[in-house]
Short mmCIF file of C-alpha atoms and ligand atoms in Angstrom, two decimals:
data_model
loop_
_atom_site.label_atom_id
_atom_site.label_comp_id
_atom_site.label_asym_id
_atom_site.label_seq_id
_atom_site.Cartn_x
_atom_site.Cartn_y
_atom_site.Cartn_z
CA UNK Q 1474 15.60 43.67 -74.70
CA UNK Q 1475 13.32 46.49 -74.60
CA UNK Q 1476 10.10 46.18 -72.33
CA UNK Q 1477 7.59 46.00 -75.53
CA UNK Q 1478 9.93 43.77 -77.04
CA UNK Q 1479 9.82 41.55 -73.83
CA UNK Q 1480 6.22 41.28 -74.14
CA UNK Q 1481 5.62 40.49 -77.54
CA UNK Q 1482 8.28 38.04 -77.79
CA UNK Q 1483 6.74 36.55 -74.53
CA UNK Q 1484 2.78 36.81 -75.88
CA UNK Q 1485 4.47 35.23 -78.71
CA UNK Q 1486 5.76 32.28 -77.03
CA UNK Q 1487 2.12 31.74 -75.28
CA UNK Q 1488 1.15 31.75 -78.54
CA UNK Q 1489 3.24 29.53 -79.47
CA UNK Q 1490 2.34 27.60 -76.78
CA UNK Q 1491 -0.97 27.10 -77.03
CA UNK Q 1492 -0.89 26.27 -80.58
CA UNK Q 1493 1.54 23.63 -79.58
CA UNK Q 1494 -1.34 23.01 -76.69
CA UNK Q 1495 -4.37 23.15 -79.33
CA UNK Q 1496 -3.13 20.30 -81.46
CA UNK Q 1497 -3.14 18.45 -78.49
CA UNK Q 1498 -5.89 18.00 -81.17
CA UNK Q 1499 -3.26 16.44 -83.12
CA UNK Q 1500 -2.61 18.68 -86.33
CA UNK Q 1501 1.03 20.09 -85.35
CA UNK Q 1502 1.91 16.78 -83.80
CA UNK Q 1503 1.50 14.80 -87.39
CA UNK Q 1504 3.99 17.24 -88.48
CA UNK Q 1505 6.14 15.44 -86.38
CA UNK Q 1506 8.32 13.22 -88.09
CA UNK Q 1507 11.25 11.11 -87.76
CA UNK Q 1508 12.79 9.35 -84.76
CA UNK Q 1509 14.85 11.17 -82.23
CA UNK Q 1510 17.01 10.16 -79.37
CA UNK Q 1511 16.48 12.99 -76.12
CA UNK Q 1512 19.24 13.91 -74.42
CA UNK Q 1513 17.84 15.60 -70.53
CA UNK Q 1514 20.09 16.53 -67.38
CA UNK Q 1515 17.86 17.51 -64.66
CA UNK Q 1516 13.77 17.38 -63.41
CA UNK Q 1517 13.91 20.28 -60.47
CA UNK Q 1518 11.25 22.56 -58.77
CA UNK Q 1519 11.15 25.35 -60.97
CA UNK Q 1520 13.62 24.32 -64.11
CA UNK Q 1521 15.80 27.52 -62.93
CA UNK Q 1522 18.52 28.73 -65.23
CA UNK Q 1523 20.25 30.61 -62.75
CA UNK Q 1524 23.46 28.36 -62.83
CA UNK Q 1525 23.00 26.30 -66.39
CA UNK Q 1526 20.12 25.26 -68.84
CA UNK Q 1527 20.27 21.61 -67.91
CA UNK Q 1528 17.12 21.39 -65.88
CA UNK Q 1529 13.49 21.04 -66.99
CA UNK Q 1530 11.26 21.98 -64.17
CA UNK Q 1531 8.48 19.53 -63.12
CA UNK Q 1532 5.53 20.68 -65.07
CA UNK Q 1533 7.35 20.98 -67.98
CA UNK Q 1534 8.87 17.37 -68.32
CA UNK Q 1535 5.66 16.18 -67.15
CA UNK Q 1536 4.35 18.11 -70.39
CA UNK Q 1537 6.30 16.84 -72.50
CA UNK Q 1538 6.27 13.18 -71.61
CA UNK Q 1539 2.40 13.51 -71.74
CA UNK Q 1540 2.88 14.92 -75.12
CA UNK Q 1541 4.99 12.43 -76.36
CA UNK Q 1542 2.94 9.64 -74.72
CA UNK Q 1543 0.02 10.94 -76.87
CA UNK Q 1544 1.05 11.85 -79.93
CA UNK Q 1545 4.19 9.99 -80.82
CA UNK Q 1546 6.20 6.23 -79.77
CA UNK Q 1547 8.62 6.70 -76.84
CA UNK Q 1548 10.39 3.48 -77.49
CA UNK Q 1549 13.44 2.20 -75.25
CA UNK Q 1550 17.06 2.62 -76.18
CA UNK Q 1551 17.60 -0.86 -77.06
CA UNK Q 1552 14.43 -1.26 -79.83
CA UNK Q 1553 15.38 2.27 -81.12
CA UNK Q 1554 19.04 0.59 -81.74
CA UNK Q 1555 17.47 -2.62 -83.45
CA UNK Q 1556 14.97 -0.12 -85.43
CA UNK Q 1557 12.34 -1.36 -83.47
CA UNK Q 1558 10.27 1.95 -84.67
CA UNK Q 1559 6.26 2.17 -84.28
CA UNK Q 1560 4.98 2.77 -87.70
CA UNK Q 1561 3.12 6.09 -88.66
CA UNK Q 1562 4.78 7.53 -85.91
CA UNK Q 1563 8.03 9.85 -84.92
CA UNK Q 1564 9.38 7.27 -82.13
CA UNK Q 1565 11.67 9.26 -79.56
CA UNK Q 1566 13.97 7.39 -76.70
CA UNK Q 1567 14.51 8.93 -73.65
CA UNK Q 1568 18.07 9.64 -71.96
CA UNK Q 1569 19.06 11.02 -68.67
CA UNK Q 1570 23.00 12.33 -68.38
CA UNK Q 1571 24.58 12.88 -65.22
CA UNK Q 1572 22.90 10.54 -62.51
CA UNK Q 1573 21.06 13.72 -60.47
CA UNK Q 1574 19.01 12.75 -57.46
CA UNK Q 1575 16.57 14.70 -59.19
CA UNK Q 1576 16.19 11.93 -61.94
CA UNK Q 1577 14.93 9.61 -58.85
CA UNK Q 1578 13.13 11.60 -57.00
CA UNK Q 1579 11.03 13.89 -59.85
CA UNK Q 1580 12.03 12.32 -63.51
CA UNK Q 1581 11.42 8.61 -62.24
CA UNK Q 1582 8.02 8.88 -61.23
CA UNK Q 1583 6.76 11.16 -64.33
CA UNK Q 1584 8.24 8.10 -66.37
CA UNK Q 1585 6.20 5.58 -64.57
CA UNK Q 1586 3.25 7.25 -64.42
CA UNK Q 1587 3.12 7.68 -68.19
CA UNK Q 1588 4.73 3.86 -68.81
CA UNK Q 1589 7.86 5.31 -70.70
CA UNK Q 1590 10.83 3.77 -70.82
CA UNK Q 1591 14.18 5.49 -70.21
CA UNK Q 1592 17.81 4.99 -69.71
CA UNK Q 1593 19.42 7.10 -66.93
CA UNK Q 1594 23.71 7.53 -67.63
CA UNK Q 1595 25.49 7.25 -64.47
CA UNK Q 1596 29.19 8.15 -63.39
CA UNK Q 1597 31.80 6.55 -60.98
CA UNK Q 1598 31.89 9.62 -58.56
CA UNK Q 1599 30.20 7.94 -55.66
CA UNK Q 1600 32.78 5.30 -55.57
CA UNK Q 1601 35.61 8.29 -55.57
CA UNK Q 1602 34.22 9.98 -52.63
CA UNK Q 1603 33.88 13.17 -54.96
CA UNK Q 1604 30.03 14.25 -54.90
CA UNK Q 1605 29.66 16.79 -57.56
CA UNK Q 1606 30.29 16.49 -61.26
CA UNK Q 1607 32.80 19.47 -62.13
CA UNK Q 1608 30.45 21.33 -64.40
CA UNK Q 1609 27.97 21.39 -61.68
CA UNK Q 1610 31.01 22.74 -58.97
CA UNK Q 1611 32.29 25.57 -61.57
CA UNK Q 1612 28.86 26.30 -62.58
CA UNK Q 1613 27.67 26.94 -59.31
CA UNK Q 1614 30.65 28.60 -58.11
CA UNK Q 1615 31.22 30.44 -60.70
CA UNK Q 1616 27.47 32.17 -60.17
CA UNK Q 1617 28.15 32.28 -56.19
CA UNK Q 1618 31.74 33.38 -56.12
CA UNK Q 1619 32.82 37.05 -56.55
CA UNK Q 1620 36.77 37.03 -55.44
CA UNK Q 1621 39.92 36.15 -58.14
CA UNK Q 1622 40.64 32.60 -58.08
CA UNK Q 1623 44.33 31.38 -58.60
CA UNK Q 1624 45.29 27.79 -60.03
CA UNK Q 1625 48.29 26.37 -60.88
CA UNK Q 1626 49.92 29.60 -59.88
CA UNK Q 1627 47.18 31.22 -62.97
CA UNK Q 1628 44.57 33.92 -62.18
CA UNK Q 1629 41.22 33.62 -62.94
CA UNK Q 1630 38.71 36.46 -63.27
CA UNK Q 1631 34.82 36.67 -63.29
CA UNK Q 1632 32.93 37.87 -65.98
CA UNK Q 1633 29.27 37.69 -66.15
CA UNK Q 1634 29.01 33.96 -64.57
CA UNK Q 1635 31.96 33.22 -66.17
CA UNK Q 1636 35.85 32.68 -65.16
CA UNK Q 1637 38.46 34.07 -67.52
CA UNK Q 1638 42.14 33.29 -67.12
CA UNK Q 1639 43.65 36.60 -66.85
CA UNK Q 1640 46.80 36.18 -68.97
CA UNK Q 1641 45.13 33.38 -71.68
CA UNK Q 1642 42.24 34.96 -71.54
CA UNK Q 1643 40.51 31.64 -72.14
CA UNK Q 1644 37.59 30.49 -69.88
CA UNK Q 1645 38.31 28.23 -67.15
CA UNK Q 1646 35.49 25.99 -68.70
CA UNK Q 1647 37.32 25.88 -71.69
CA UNK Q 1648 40.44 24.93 -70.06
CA UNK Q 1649 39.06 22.05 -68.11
CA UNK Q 1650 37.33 20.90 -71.41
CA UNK Q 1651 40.13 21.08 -73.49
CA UNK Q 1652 44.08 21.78 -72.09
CA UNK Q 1653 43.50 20.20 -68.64
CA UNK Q 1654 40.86 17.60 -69.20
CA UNK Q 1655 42.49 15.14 -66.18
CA UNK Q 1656 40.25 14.55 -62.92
CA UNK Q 1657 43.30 16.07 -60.81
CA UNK Q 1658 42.98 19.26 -61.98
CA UNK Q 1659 39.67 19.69 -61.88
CA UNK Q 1660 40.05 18.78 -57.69
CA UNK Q 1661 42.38 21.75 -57.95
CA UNK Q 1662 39.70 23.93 -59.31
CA UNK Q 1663 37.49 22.83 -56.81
CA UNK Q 1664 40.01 23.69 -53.98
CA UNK Q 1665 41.00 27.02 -55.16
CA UNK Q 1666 36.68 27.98 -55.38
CA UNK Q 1667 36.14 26.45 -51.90
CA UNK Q 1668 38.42 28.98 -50.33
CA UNK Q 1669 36.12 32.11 -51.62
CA UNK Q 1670 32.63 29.91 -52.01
CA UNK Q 1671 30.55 27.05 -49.79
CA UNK Q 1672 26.90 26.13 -51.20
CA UNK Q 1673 26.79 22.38 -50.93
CA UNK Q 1674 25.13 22.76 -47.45
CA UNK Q 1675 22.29 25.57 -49.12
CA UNK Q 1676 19.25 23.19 -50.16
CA UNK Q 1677 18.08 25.90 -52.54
CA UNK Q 1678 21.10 25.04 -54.77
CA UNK Q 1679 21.37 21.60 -54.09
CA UNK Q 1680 18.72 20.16 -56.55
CA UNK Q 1681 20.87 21.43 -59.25
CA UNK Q 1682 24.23 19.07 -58.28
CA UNK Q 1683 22.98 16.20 -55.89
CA UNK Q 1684 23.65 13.02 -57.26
CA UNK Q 1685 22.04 9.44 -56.69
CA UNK Q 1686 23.21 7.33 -53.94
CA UNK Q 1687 24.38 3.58 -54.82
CA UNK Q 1688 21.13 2.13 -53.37
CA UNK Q 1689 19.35 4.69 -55.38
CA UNK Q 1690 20.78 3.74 -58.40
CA UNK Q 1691 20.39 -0.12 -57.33
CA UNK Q 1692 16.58 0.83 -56.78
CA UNK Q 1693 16.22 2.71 -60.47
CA UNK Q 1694 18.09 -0.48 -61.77
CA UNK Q 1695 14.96 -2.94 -60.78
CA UNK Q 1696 12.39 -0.66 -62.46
CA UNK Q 1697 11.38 -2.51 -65.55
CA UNK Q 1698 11.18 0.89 -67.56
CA UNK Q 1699 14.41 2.47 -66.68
CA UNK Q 1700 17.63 1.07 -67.74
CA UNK Q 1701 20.96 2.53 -66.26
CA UNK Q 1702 23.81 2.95 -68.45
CA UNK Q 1703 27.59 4.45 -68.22
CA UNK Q 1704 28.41 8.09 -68.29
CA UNK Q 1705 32.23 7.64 -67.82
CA UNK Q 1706 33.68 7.22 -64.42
CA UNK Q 1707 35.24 10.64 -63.52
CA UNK Q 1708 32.92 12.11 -66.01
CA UNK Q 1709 36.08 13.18 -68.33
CA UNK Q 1710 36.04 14.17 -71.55
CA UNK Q 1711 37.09 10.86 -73.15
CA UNK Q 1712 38.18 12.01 -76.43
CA UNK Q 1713 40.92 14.45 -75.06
CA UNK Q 1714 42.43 11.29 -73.26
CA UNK Q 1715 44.25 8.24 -74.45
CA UNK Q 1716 42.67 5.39 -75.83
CA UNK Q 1717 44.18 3.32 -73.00
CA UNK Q 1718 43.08 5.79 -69.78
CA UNK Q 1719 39.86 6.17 -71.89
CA UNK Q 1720 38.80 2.41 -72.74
CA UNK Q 1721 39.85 1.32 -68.91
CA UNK Q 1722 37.74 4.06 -67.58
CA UNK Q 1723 34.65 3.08 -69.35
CA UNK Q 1724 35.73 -0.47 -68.34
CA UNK Q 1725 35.89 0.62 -64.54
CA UNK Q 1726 32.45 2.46 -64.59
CA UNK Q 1727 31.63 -1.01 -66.30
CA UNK Q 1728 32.23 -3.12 -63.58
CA UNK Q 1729 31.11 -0.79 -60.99
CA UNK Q 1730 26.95 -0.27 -62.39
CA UNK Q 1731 27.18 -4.04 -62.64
CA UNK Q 1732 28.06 -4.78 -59.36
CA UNK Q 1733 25.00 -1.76 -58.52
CA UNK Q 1734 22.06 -3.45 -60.60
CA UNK Q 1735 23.37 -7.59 -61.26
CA UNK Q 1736 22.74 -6.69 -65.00
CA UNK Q 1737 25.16 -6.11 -68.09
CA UNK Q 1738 25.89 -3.12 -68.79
CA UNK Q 1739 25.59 -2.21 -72.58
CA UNK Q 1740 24.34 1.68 -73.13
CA UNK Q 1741 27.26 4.29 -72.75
CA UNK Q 1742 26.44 8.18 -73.34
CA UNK Q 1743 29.75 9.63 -73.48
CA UNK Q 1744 30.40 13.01 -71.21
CA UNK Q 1745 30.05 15.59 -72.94
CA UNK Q 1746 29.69 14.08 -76.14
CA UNK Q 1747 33.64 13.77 -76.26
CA UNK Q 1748 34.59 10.51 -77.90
CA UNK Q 1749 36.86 9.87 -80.98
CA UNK Q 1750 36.38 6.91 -83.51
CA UNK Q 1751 38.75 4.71 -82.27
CA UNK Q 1752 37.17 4.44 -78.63
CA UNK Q 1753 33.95 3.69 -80.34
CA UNK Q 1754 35.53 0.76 -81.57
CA UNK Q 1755 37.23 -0.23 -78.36
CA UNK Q 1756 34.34 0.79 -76.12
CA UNK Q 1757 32.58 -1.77 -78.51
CA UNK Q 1758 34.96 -4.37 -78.00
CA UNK Q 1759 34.49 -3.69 -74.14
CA UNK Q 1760 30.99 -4.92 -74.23
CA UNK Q 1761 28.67 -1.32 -75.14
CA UNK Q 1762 26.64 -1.78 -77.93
CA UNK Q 1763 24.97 1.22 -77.70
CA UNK Q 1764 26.77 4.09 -77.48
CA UNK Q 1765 25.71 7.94 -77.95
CA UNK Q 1766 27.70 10.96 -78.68
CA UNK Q 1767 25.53 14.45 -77.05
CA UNK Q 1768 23.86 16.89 -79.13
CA UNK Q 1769 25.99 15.97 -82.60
CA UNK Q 1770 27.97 13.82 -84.03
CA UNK Q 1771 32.17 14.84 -83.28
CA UNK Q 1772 33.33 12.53 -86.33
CA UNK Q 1773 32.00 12.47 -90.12
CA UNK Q 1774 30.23 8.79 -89.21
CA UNK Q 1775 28.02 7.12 -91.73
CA UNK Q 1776 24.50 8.18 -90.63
CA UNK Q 1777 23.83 4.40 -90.35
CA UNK Q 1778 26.80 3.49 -88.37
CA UNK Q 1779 25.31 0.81 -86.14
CA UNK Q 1780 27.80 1.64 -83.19
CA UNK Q 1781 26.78 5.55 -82.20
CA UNK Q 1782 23.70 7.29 -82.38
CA UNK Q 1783 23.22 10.87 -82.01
CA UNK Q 1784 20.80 12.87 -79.44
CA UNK Q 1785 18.90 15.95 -79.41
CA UNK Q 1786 19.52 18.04 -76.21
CA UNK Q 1787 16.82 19.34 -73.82
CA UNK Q 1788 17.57 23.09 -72.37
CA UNK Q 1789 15.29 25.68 -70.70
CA UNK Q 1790 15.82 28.07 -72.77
CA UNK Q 1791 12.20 28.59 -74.09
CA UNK Q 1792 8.93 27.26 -73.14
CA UNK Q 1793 7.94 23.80 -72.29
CA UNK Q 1794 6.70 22.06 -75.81
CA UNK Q 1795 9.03 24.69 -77.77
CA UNK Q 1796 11.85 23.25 -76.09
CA UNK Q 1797 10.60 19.55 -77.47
CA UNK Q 1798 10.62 21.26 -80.97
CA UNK Q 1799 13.39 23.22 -81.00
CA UNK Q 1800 15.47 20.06 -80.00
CA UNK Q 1801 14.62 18.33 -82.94
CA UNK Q 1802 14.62 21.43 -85.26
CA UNK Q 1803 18.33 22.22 -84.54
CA UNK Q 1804 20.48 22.19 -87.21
CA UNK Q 1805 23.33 19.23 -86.57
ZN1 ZN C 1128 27.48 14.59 -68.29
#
């Protein structure tokens, strides 16, 4: 973008800003309707993009949850599935994917502070010995790495931040997402980046991939505002398996947050919004009542199906109230 075009787009978003900041005397905020279920990743430092948009920084979330404190209902997961809804008001639930140690250490307090409730979605990695969720790992290594990578005997090239099989010409992203969605290839992927790339030790990176210890989790679990809920166990894309490896999966992560926090475990946000209608149905049957695909529905569902509920994600990818509105302005 050109420098003048820099500016004014930026004077533009202060502008922005502070009219979003002004009706702090209320006016924007009552155009504010609806109710909306928030889908964040990560609370870090300084909300840096340089490996994904999943994390707000500080100051920001601590905006917004002020903002939504103020001027609208932040209601729990639970009441916004029984319709619970303040009157007069857009209501919004908050939702945490992932599990970061961020979430305990800089989300958890903001929530407290400002007496909003929140659900935090938490894989089974800890209990696999694996410590980083596999977007995180080709994210960052991705960004970090500069050399070819082979897997599987394929060759994978770096463009931009991104990895590009050299003979599909398909994005390694892509591939893990959709032709090679099981948990042993994406160990693979981690192997063949490890021999070119090490950042796990680097504490500048590490707020973007740490995740919560067990006690951490058991600790979050006893807050009365924050509820924890699954997020998968390998964090796989659950549609692209079978029904069977997908239901006993979600029945495994199941068992494992109960044992954690001594409490049933209802709320499921599926990994990357990747579900299909018939593991609604059996994830229902398994004892999750409320369930949430990401940032849109995957399936044609009934807007009222009671089952699934859809959220509205949370990226830094413009300033802090814009990216409030611009989650709930999306087109779905
Ligand atoms: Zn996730």
């Amino acid at each position: 973008m050109p420098v003048a075009a820099r500016i004014f787009s930026k004077v533009k978003r202060v502008a922005n800003e502070q009219i979003a900041g002004s009706f702090l005397g209320g006016i924007s905020a009552k155009k504010i309707s609806g109710n909306y279920i928030l889908m964040y990743h990560g609370v870090t430092t300084t909300g840096s993009t340089r490996f994904n948009s999943r994390h707000a920084s500080i100051p920001c979330f601590r905006k917004q949850i002020a903002f939504l404190k103020k001027y609208c209902a932040v209601i729990s997961l639970q009441d916004f599935f029984e319709e619970k809804f303040v009157t007069g008001k857009a209501n919004f639930a908050i939702t945490f994917d992932d599990g970061y140690l961020n979430n305990f250490t800089n989300a958890k307090p903001i929530l407290e502070e400002f007496n909003c409730p929140a659900t935090f979605f938490i894989t089974g990695l800890n209990q696999i010995n694996d410590n980083i969720l596999w977007a995180d790992y080709v994210n960052i290594a991705s960004t970090l790495a500069n050399a070819d990578i082979e897997i599987e005997g394929e060759l994978f090239r770096k463009t931009g931040n991104t990895y590009y099989s050299v003979s599909s010409e398909k994005s390694l992203y892509h591939i893990i997402k959709h032709q090679k969605p099981d948990y042993g290839f994406k160990q693979k992927v981690k192997e063949a980046f490890a021999k070119h790339v090490r950042f796990q030790d680097n504490p500048a990176v590490k707020e973007y991939w740490q995740l919560m210890s067990d006690s951490q989790i058991t600790e979050t679990a006893r807050s009365p505002l924050i509820k924890i809920g699954s997020h998968g166990y390998y964090h796989n894309n659950l549609g692209t398996l079978s029904n069977q490896m997908a239901t006993s999966e979600l029945t495994l992560s199941k068992k494992y947050l109960e044992a954690l926090t001594q409490y049933d475990i209802q709320e499921l946000a599926y990994p990357d919004g990747s579900y299909t209608p018939q593991l609604v149905q059996s994830a229902r049957q398994s004892g999750f009542t409320i369930q949430l695909a990401a940032d849109h529905f995957l399936f044609n569902e009934a807007p009222d199906n009671p089952d699934i509920k859809k959220r509205y994600g949370i990226y830094s990818i413009d300033s802090c109230l814009n990216q409030l509105f611009t989650a709930i302005s999306a087109p779905r």
